[in-house]
Amino acid sequence: MAPSTLSIICGVTDSTVYTLLAFLFAHRIWINSQKEKSSMQGAFPARNSERQSLMKEKLARSETSDTASDGSRPTSIDTPRRSKRAFDDDDDYSFSDYSMYSGMQEREKFQLPIPVTYNRHRTRRYLIGTAILGIFLISYNYFSATHIKTTHRRTGKTATANRDHHEPYFSDLYKNNEAGPGAFPLSLQSALPSDLCSICDCHASPAFYAPSVNYASELPPRPHVKDIYPSPDSVDMNEFMRQTILDIYCARQHLDPYQALKLVRRSGSNLGEMMSWSLGGLEFGKPTIYLTTATSPNGKAGTIRPQYFRRSGRAIRTWMAQEEALVRNKHPGWQVVWIVAEDEVDIDPLVVRTLRRTGVPYIYFAYGLTRSWGNAQKNAVMQVVYALSRPEGRGGLLGPGPVYGLDDDNKMLPDLMSLLIKVDRIGIVPVGNLGADAWEAPVVDELGEIVESESLWQWRKYAFDFGGFSFNSSLLGTAVAGPMFWKHNDFAGESEFLDQIIGNIRDLEPLCGRHQVQDCHYVYHNEPLTQIELMTDDEEIAYVNKFGAEKLFQVLGIEDRESDQRRADAYRPPSDDDEPESLPGDNDGESNEEDNPPEVDVNE
């Protein structure tokens, strides 16, 4: 049956049902009216005549008893007495309350029922109105199904139902290629937690990447040991990192099964959009500084995240150049790896480009979407640190070293790296732009031990910022149990993490030294970018082409020194005897084009 004919039948059927209901309602009214009519014509008059005959007999008895012995009729003087005697009898009826005789005894009143007037004309009107309404509904539905035009809200085309048209209603859409068969989106397919166990070995603790034969065509198999370690003295870092990150997805710490399943599935065909690394130059077993960053495109850095990463990368690369000079002088030295976790299902290609240009060895991978204050990402980067720094017999590659949390919008100076390598167990450094005096520093007593913090978060057990402490990587898996190293799932969490390592605040190590004045200012919380740091990569290239790289680093160095001087003055006001130190480029307030080069228009 054609849909057009079906729509006509459905419309007429609906109207017929409504009409029948209206007819039943009118018929019910007619039945009730007939009952009222029969009641008034039969039962009620019979009751009335019976009561009238009883009243006549009562009056006759009363007249006989009130006749005098001499046969005379009572006078008007005897009327009250006679009426009172009549009231004292056990009569069935009594007069109303308005009787003139106040001494009579009140009894239940008798009131005649008021009959309901039978109105046959009203019932007839109900029937006629119902019939007219039913005819109107049937006619309207038939007309709308056969003649009224409908407009497609997207294409604007009109379509008219035709009783003689037997093709499906949606056939025009397929003829015009407005709708057609297609592949159902993979992200919308229903996925049960059991599907994750077909890709990951859920029987292990923690679960690891091991896809079953059902996913042989979609996902690559788990690499063999010989693929990761081709020879006893070599390792394939690509296979090692791919397996490590996939194992982290399967362990799904701070992720629900559906989030983990989506990440693992996407890795089959979108691996390059989910993870990237550059680990050239790293040496097996060498002491390593592990810099970790949890970032998000929805964070405070926003759209200028590449500029923030470029600023931090310059500071790291500067310190690495100093270490390379020490290595050339037969010093063992340190190496650095920067581990970044993205709170998304894909990584940002602009951030990838910036990390590659810094020259710092890095690992950048997606771990989201969670939007939970970076807790999942902080734990994920610690899992990577643990995989890299495990003892040699347990699959680790790099040597142990300090782990430091570098926020994406923080600013660090190269000298901070020289403090981090002093960490024995867990150390504390002052952080700028925090605390009551613009610095959140530890309070050290005369014994050289930390007793409290200058933080404004004094209700915390250990009131230190995420960028204010560093710990030894050897604590992961020992003092801090995994795979959930960062167990907090709410805002902050620094105090809860430190509570896993230390039992008293005096166990913390002041990295600035054991003296009471903690004045090493090498890291700043949420530090805005300067005007020259806001340049994009293309703008910076144009600047270097015009003024030279030496001028760029000279201006950046001047801005750093000016910024550091302002913060030092705010933290420790100078005395009256101190003379202001002239900074490079001041020239007694005169503008110098060499120190302040004009802005570059990249579009020129």
XYZ file of C-alpha atoms in Angstrom:
604
model
C 0.000 0.000 0.000
C 1.374 3.417 -0.962
C 2.239 5.792 1.891
C -0.069 8.476 0.414
C -3.097 6.134 0.572
C -2.078 5.034 4.037
C -1.934 8.642 5.254
C -5.467 9.260 3.916
C -6.815 6.166 5.674
C -5.089 7.105 8.953
C -6.495 10.633 8.834
C -10.052 9.495 8.110
C -9.809 6.790 10.774
C -8.767 9.330 13.413
C -11.695 11.585 12.520
C -14.089 8.624 12.662
C -12.889 7.668 16.143
C -13.349 11.227 17.415
C -16.853 11.344 15.909
C -17.875 8.037 17.525
C -16.712 9.281 20.902
C -18.800 12.434 20.478
C -21.847 10.346 19.499
C -21.427 8.155 22.596
C -21.308 11.239 24.791
C -24.515 12.634 23.232
C -26.201 9.255 23.521
C -25.399 9.132 27.241
C -27.035 12.518 27.724
C -30.144 11.309 25.885
C -30.428 8.182 28.100
C -30.222 10.281 31.289
C -32.907 12.652 30.015
C -35.241 9.699 29.298
C -34.818 8.438 32.869
C -35.693 11.847 34.272
C -38.767 12.027 32.045
C -40.098 8.627 33.185
C -39.511 9.529 36.857
C -41.645 12.665 36.631
C -44.485 10.925 34.763
C -44.769 7.808 37.023
C -43.211 7.469 40.473
C -43.402 11.031 41.765
C -47.198 11.697 41.139
C -48.132 8.381 42.828
C -46.304 9.373 46.004
C -47.989 12.787 45.952
C -51.585 11.393 45.736
C -50.927 8.974 48.596
C -49.813 11.783 50.884
C -52.819 13.927 49.969
C -55.239 11.132 50.974
C -53.490 10.747 54.331
C -53.860 14.475 54.973
C -57.627 14.322 54.285
C -58.164 11.439 56.757
C -56.232 13.370 59.407
C -58.364 16.447 59.063
C -61.588 14.375 59.265
C -60.572 12.786 62.589
C -59.662 16.165 63.969
C -63.064 17.696 63.226
C -64.938 14.755 64.847
C -62.957 14.936 68.109
C -63.354 18.701 68.484
C -67.272 18.793 68.342
C -68.883 19.933 71.679
C -71.208 17.738 73.742
C -74.119 19.988 72.871
C -73.358 19.593 69.179
C -72.173 23.170 68.746
C -69.020 24.052 66.787
C -66.014 25.419 68.687
C -65.546 29.132 68.702
C -62.490 31.065 67.712
C -61.370 31.120 71.319
C -60.815 27.344 71.195
C -58.581 27.487 68.117
C -55.228 27.789 69.975
C -56.118 24.873 72.215
C -57.183 22.746 69.336
C -54.074 23.521 67.372
C -51.812 22.713 70.305
C -53.496 19.340 70.780
C -53.021 18.578 67.152
C -49.308 19.377 67.493
C -48.982 17.051 70.486
C -50.179 14.059 68.471
C -47.726 11.773 66.879
C -48.187 13.221 63.430
C -45.973 12.474 60.481
C -45.698 16.113 59.437
C -45.246 19.475 61.122
C -45.459 23.051 60.104
C -42.471 25.263 59.281
C -40.400 27.233 61.753
C -42.337 30.359 60.946
C -45.500 29.134 62.776
C -47.184 31.710 64.965
C -47.371 29.272 67.879
C -44.106 29.509 69.773
C -44.892 26.730 72.179
C -45.186 23.954 69.641
C -42.608 21.208 69.514
C -40.329 21.281 66.482
C -40.130 18.184 64.328
C -38.539 17.181 61.079
C -39.872 19.202 58.170
C -41.326 17.654 55.073
C -40.358 19.318 51.791
C -41.605 18.213 48.408
C -38.776 17.281 45.938
C -38.207 19.676 43.036
C -38.253 17.629 39.789
C -35.564 18.148 37.051
C -37.220 19.657 34.033
C -36.907 17.462 30.976
C -35.479 19.434 28.010
C -35.719 17.386 24.817
C -34.650 20.369 22.720
C -31.196 20.496 24.432
C -30.568 16.805 23.740
C -31.466 17.284 20.104
C -28.963 20.137 19.821
C -26.189 17.921 21.248
C -26.853 15.257 18.633
C -26.931 17.699 15.741
C -23.695 19.464 16.878
C -21.851 16.177 17.232
C -22.827 15.094 13.739
C -21.641 18.381 12.239
C -18.278 18.138 14.093
C -17.677 14.576 12.860
C -18.415 15.514 9.246
C -16.002 18.463 9.506
C -13.135 16.355 10.944
C -13.469 13.670 8.296
C -13.552 16.220 5.469
C -10.563 18.194 6.786
C -8.292 15.173 7.191
C -9.171 13.882 3.748
C -8.490 17.287 2.171
C -5.149 17.778 3.999
C -3.933 14.314 3.010
C -4.707 14.828 -0.676
C -4.232 18.537 -1.459
C -2.196 20.416 1.173
C 1.445 21.022 0.156
C 4.362 20.386 2.506
C 7.721 22.186 2.328
C 11.094 20.488 3.006
C 12.791 22.573 5.717
C 16.330 22.085 4.303
C 15.852 22.132 0.518
C 12.751 24.344 0.365
C 11.066 21.997 -2.154
C 7.326 21.360 -1.900
C 5.644 17.969 -2.088
C 1.920 17.234 -2.545
C 0.299 13.960 -1.541
C -1.457 12.323 -4.484
C -3.792 9.371 -4.206
C -2.645 8.130 -7.594
C 1.085 8.298 -6.633
C 2.186 4.856 -5.435
C 5.971 5.468 -5.004
C 7.447 5.830 -1.517
C 7.373 9.327 -0.123
C 11.163 9.494 0.362
C 11.968 8.268 -3.142
C 12.445 11.846 -4.380
C 15.167 12.400 -1.800
C 17.149 9.432 -3.089
C 16.620 10.458 -6.739
C 18.117 13.889 -5.998
C 21.014 12.409 -3.978
C 19.781 14.217 -0.890
C 19.875 11.000 1.085
C 21.596 7.741 0.431
C 23.253 4.759 2.046
C 26.532 5.355 3.834
C 28.899 3.930 6.435
C 27.776 4.417 10.027
C 30.291 6.578 11.985
C 32.617 4.452 14.043
C 32.477 6.876 16.973
C 28.687 6.402 17.192
C 28.696 2.622 17.145
C 27.658 0.993 20.373
C 30.633 -0.306 22.310
C 30.494 -2.467 25.412
C 33.259 -2.682 28.009
C 33.802 -6.263 26.897
C 35.077 -4.921 23.572
C 37.977 -3.309 25.419
C 38.950 -6.702 26.797
C 39.140 -7.990 23.212
C 41.928 -5.474 22.589
C 43.507 -5.381 26.046
C 44.312 -8.267 28.348
C 41.909 -7.437 31.182
C 42.998 -10.478 33.195
C 46.368 -8.857 33.837
C 46.853 -6.208 36.495
C 47.215 -3.687 35.071
C 45.744 -4.506 31.675
C 48.069 -4.210 28.676
C 47.706 -4.002 24.908
C 47.101 -7.424 23.337
C 44.445 -7.366 20.553
C 42.623 -10.574 19.730
C 42.204 -12.107 16.280
C 38.896 -10.233 15.891
C 40.871 -6.990 15.527
C 43.674 -8.405 13.370
C 42.609 -6.327 10.359
C 42.031 -3.142 12.354
C 44.862 -2.994 14.899
C 48.512 -4.053 14.666
C 49.585 -6.873 16.978
C 51.630 -6.362 20.092
C 55.311 -6.129 19.099
C 57.601 -8.964 20.081
C 60.564 -8.450 22.331
C 62.938 -8.940 19.402
C 61.157 -6.124 17.561
C 61.773 -3.718 20.441
C 65.295 -4.945 21.233
C 66.864 -6.039 17.931
C 70.179 -6.642 19.673
C 71.398 -6.639 23.271
C 72.847 -3.146 22.921
C 70.104 -1.454 20.856
C 66.416 -0.605 21.171
C 63.781 0.476 18.651
C 62.351 3.582 20.337
C 59.400 3.761 17.935
C 58.156 0.304 18.885
C 58.965 0.892 22.544
C 56.989 4.156 22.738
C 54.021 2.823 20.755
C 53.727 -0.177 23.034
C 54.171 1.971 26.154
C 51.416 4.449 25.250
C 49.009 1.705 24.138
C 49.617 -0.074 27.452
C 48.753 3.190 29.225
C 45.490 3.374 27.251
C 44.612 -0.189 28.264
C 45.436 0.489 31.931
C 42.850 3.369 31.589
C 43.682 5.230 34.769
C 41.205 8.133 35.264
C 39.403 6.953 32.090
C 36.160 5.030 31.712
C 36.086 1.958 29.408
C 34.496 3.890 26.541
C 37.165 6.614 26.565
C 39.960 4.031 26.638
C 38.295 1.987 23.891
C 38.045 5.032 21.638
C 41.741 5.857 22.095
C 42.885 2.306 21.405
C 40.690 1.951 18.327
C 41.852 5.262 16.867
C 45.478 4.210 17.193
C 44.952 1.621 14.439
C 44.542 4.178 11.653
C 45.277 7.541 13.315
C 48.486 6.834 15.200
C 50.274 9.900 13.795
C 47.456 12.162 14.981
C 47.586 10.766 18.526
C 51.277 10.584 19.434
C 54.627 12.044 18.407
C 58.150 11.880 19.783
C 61.721 12.846 19.021
C 64.239 11.013 21.204
C 67.409 11.268 19.192
C 70.596 11.793 21.190
C 69.394 10.108 24.404
C 71.796 7.623 25.953
C 70.861 4.348 27.567
C 71.041 4.451 31.398
C 72.221 8.083 31.598
C 70.814 10.270 34.440
C 67.817 12.124 33.054
C 65.679 15.120 34.010
C 62.026 14.326 33.331
C 59.990 17.456 32.591
C 56.242 16.735 32.511
C 53.396 18.913 31.214
C 49.628 18.320 31.282
C 48.058 20.563 28.661
C 44.668 21.188 27.084
C 43.410 23.356 24.205
C 40.755 24.634 26.616
C 43.288 25.719 29.268
C 44.527 29.166 30.241
C 47.143 29.226 27.485
C 44.397 28.977 24.883
C 45.304 29.615 21.258
C 48.835 30.835 22.042
C 50.047 27.541 23.489
C 52.790 27.206 20.827
C 54.302 30.505 22.017
C 54.318 29.270 25.619
C 55.968 25.990 24.619
C 58.527 27.901 22.577
C 59.454 30.056 25.587
C 59.952 27.011 27.833
C 61.814 25.177 25.092
C 64.327 28.019 24.770
C 65.099 27.878 28.487
C 65.562 24.097 28.398
C 67.723 24.242 25.289
C 69.920 26.940 26.846
C 70.614 24.742 29.847
C 71.238 21.722 27.604
C 73.898 23.708 25.739
C 75.661 24.330 29.040
C 75.553 20.615 29.847
C 76.984 19.757 26.451
C 79.949 21.978 27.238
C 80.474 20.067 30.507
C 80.308 16.747 28.683
C 83.007 17.891 26.337
C 85.119 18.493 29.445
C 84.767 14.839 30.501
C 81.823 15.555 32.834
C 79.145 12.831 32.812
C 76.397 15.428 32.527
C 72.625 15.074 32.393
C 70.124 14.582 29.620
C 66.552 15.949 29.390
C 63.281 14.519 28.055
C 60.060 16.550 27.928
C 56.836 14.477 28.299
C 53.559 16.196 27.327
C 50.029 14.738 27.615
C 47.133 16.336 25.712
C 43.606 16.321 27.161
C 42.072 15.384 23.816
C 41.771 12.434 21.452
C 44.276 14.069 19.069
C 47.428 16.098 19.554
C 47.859 19.666 18.302
C 49.999 19.846 15.122
C 51.120 23.394 16.008
C 52.452 22.167 19.346
C 54.197 19.288 17.555
C 55.886 21.760 15.221
C 57.022 23.926 18.136
C 58.402 20.981 20.113
C 60.402 19.804 17.124
C 61.881 23.257 16.570
C 63.051 23.556 20.205
C 65.505 20.695 19.750
C 64.537 19.179 23.111
C 63.851 15.407 23.164
C 60.120 15.082 23.736
C 57.184 12.658 23.935
C 53.773 14.107 23.085
C 50.623 11.971 23.141
C 46.822 12.283 23.488
C 45.091 11.144 26.655
C 41.507 12.347 26.834
C 38.989 13.806 26.590
C 38.510 14.193 30.386
C 38.419 17.914 31.318
C 39.105 17.052 34.956
C 41.740 19.600 36.072
C 44.508 17.644 34.319
C 44.487 14.768 36.810
C 44.367 12.064 34.128
C 47.171 13.710 32.165
C 49.398 14.169 35.232
C 49.075 10.477 35.984
C 49.708 9.519 32.328
C 53.007 11.430 32.123
C 54.113 9.773 35.367
C 53.345 6.398 33.811
C 55.639 7.275 30.899
C 58.347 8.382 33.344
C 58.041 5.055 35.143
C 58.277 3.114 31.862
C 61.450 4.981 30.871
C 63.190 5.041 34.260
C 62.505 1.533 35.546
C 65.522 -0.475 36.636
C 67.408 -2.214 33.857
C 66.045 -5.639 34.700
C 62.443 -4.391 34.512
C 62.494 -2.883 31.033
C 63.628 0.691 31.653
C 65.808 2.558 29.167
C 66.971 5.824 30.751
C 68.542 6.495 34.072
C 66.785 7.865 37.166
C 66.508 11.567 37.860
C 64.262 14.398 39.069
C 60.660 14.646 37.860
C 59.324 18.199 37.573
C 55.833 19.403 36.638
C 56.099 22.300 34.183
C 52.706 23.920 33.512
C 52.196 25.008 29.922
C 51.736 28.701 30.914
C 54.548 28.826 33.487
C 57.869 30.504 32.862
C 61.128 28.846 33.855
C 64.699 30.092 33.686
C 67.636 27.839 32.726
C 69.031 28.004 36.276
C 66.027 26.038 37.520
C 67.475 22.915 35.904
C 70.621 23.288 37.974
C 68.477 23.169 41.129
C 66.501 20.118 40.027
C 69.587 17.905 39.760
C 70.152 18.464 43.500
C 66.998 16.526 44.423
C 67.669 13.548 46.642
C 64.113 12.502 47.496
C 61.752 15.454 47.087
C 62.731 19.130 46.932
C 60.945 22.499 47.074
C 61.624 25.699 45.079
C 59.965 29.136 45.347
C 57.299 29.976 42.756
C 56.562 33.502 41.586
C 53.138 35.131 41.152
C 51.841 33.213 44.178
C 51.694 33.809 47.919
C 51.050 36.951 49.901
C 54.317 38.620 48.792
C 54.133 37.468 45.139
C 56.343 34.484 46.007
C 55.297 31.121 47.395
C 58.468 29.954 49.126
C 59.165 27.463 51.905
C 59.821 28.777 55.418
C 63.149 27.418 56.688
C 64.104 27.470 60.381
C 67.549 27.931 61.891
C 68.237 24.213 61.472
C 67.814 24.476 57.711
C 64.586 22.456 57.664
C 61.269 23.423 56.087
C 58.601 24.067 58.713
C 55.805 25.656 56.672
C 54.935 27.426 53.417
C 54.171 31.023 52.540
C 51.250 29.831 50.451
C 47.745 31.230 50.809
C 46.348 27.668 50.858
C 47.143 27.111 54.528
C 44.319 24.617 55.085
C 46.247 22.095 52.980
C 48.575 19.716 54.762
C 51.402 20.521 52.330
C 50.619 23.892 50.729
C 52.876 23.859 47.658
C 52.136 24.448 43.992
C 52.597 21.780 41.314
C 55.517 23.784 39.924
C 57.070 24.200 43.376
C 58.365 20.670 43.986
C 60.367 17.953 42.269
C 60.794 14.302 43.237
C 63.102 11.438 42.327
C 61.799 9.103 39.623
C 62.858 6.105 41.726
C 59.885 6.811 44.040
C 57.441 5.767 41.297
C 56.558 2.140 41.787
C 58.112 2.067 45.257
C 56.902 4.787 47.644
C 54.180 5.796 45.176
C 52.175 2.778 44.041
C 51.049 2.568 40.430
C 49.684 2.517 37.870
C 47.602 5.316 39.404
C 50.421 7.445 40.749
C 48.338 10.639 40.839
C 45.305 9.388 42.756
C 43.513 12.701 43.221
C 40.500 13.303 40.937
C 39.434 16.803 41.979
C 40.891 20.306 41.909
C 44.572 20.655 42.984
C 45.944 17.391 44.486
C 49.526 18.433 45.245
C 49.116 17.890 48.984
C 47.606 14.430 48.471
C 50.483 13.399 46.204
C 53.162 14.596 48.630
C 51.395 12.773 51.439
C 52.236 9.479 49.683
C 55.970 10.208 49.932
C 56.604 12.051 53.195
C 55.199 11.844 56.683
C 56.290 15.267 57.928
C 56.925 18.605 56.258
C 60.485 18.551 57.608
C 61.230 15.695 55.215
C 61.145 18.162 52.311
C 64.417 19.495 50.922
C 64.907 23.260 50.296
C 66.641 23.324 46.914
C 67.685 26.971 47.311
C 69.883 25.957 50.238
C 69.611 25.421 53.959
C 69.630 29.152 54.709
C 66.494 30.929 55.839
C 66.322 33.308 52.867
C 64.895 31.354 49.924
C 65.584 33.864 47.165
C 66.267 31.690 44.108
C 63.653 33.002 41.676
C 63.681 30.716 38.658
C 60.037 29.794 37.986
C 56.876 31.909 37.666
C 53.288 30.723 37.816
C 50.945 31.798 34.948
C 53.475 34.280 33.592
C 52.090 36.228 30.586
C 54.068 36.419 27.376
C 55.937 39.589 26.474
C 55.291 41.438 23.243
C 58.163 39.807 21.385
C 57.286 36.355 22.804
C 53.785 36.663 21.350
C 55.144 36.485 17.806
C 54.206 33.431 15.822
C 56.832 31.252 14.181
C 56.427 33.030 10.847
C 56.668 36.453 12.476
C 59.754 35.388 14.388
C 61.410 34.132 11.196
C 60.704 37.480 9.541
C 62.167 39.273 12.559
C 65.339 37.186 12.456
C 65.713 37.739 8.713
C 65.554 41.498 9.249
C 67.488 41.998 12.515
C 69.363 38.723 12.980
C 69.109 35.952 15.563
C 71.626 37.642 17.843
C 69.368 40.685 18.184
C 66.374 38.487 18.942
C 68.139 36.721 21.816
C 69.541 39.997 23.047
C 66.061 41.525 23.312
C 64.725 38.366 24.941
C 67.550 38.459 27.481
C 66.892 42.137 28.306
C 63.199 41.432 28.855
C 64.033 38.507 31.119
C 66.383 40.566 33.264
C 63.896 43.419 33.561
C 61.150 41.018 34.546
C 63.342 39.285 37.116
C 64.439 42.614 38.606
C 60.851 43.765 39.082
C 59.924 40.570 40.892
C 63.007 40.675 43.078
C 62.153 44.235 44.117
C 58.597 43.210 44.924
C 59.759 40.282 47.023
C 62.632 42.036 48.874
C 62.393 45.859 48.739
C 65.794 47.548 48.312
C 67.273 49.678 51.080
C 67.957 53.401 50.820
C 71.655 52.804 50.264
C 71.066 50.697 47.174
C 71.514 52.436 43.858
C 69.319 51.360 40.966
C 71.157 49.104 38.594
C 71.085 50.277 35.000
C 69.870 47.613 32.659
C 71.176 47.181 29.131
C 69.360 49.408 26.730
C 68.261 52.068 29.254
C 70.625 54.871 27.952
C 69.222 57.430 30.432
C 65.683 57.037 29.206
C 66.477 57.650 25.540
C 65.048 55.316 22.985
C 67.560 53.244 21.098
C 66.508 51.510 17.915
C 69.045 48.760 18.500
C 67.545 47.889 21.906
C 63.944 48.423 20.806
C 63.711 47.427 17.162
C 60.488 48.352 15.402
C 57.691 45.856 14.991
C 57.868 43.760 11.880
C 54.949 43.495 9.512
C 55.134 39.966 8.186
C 52.819 40.802 5.300
C 55.282 43.331 3.803
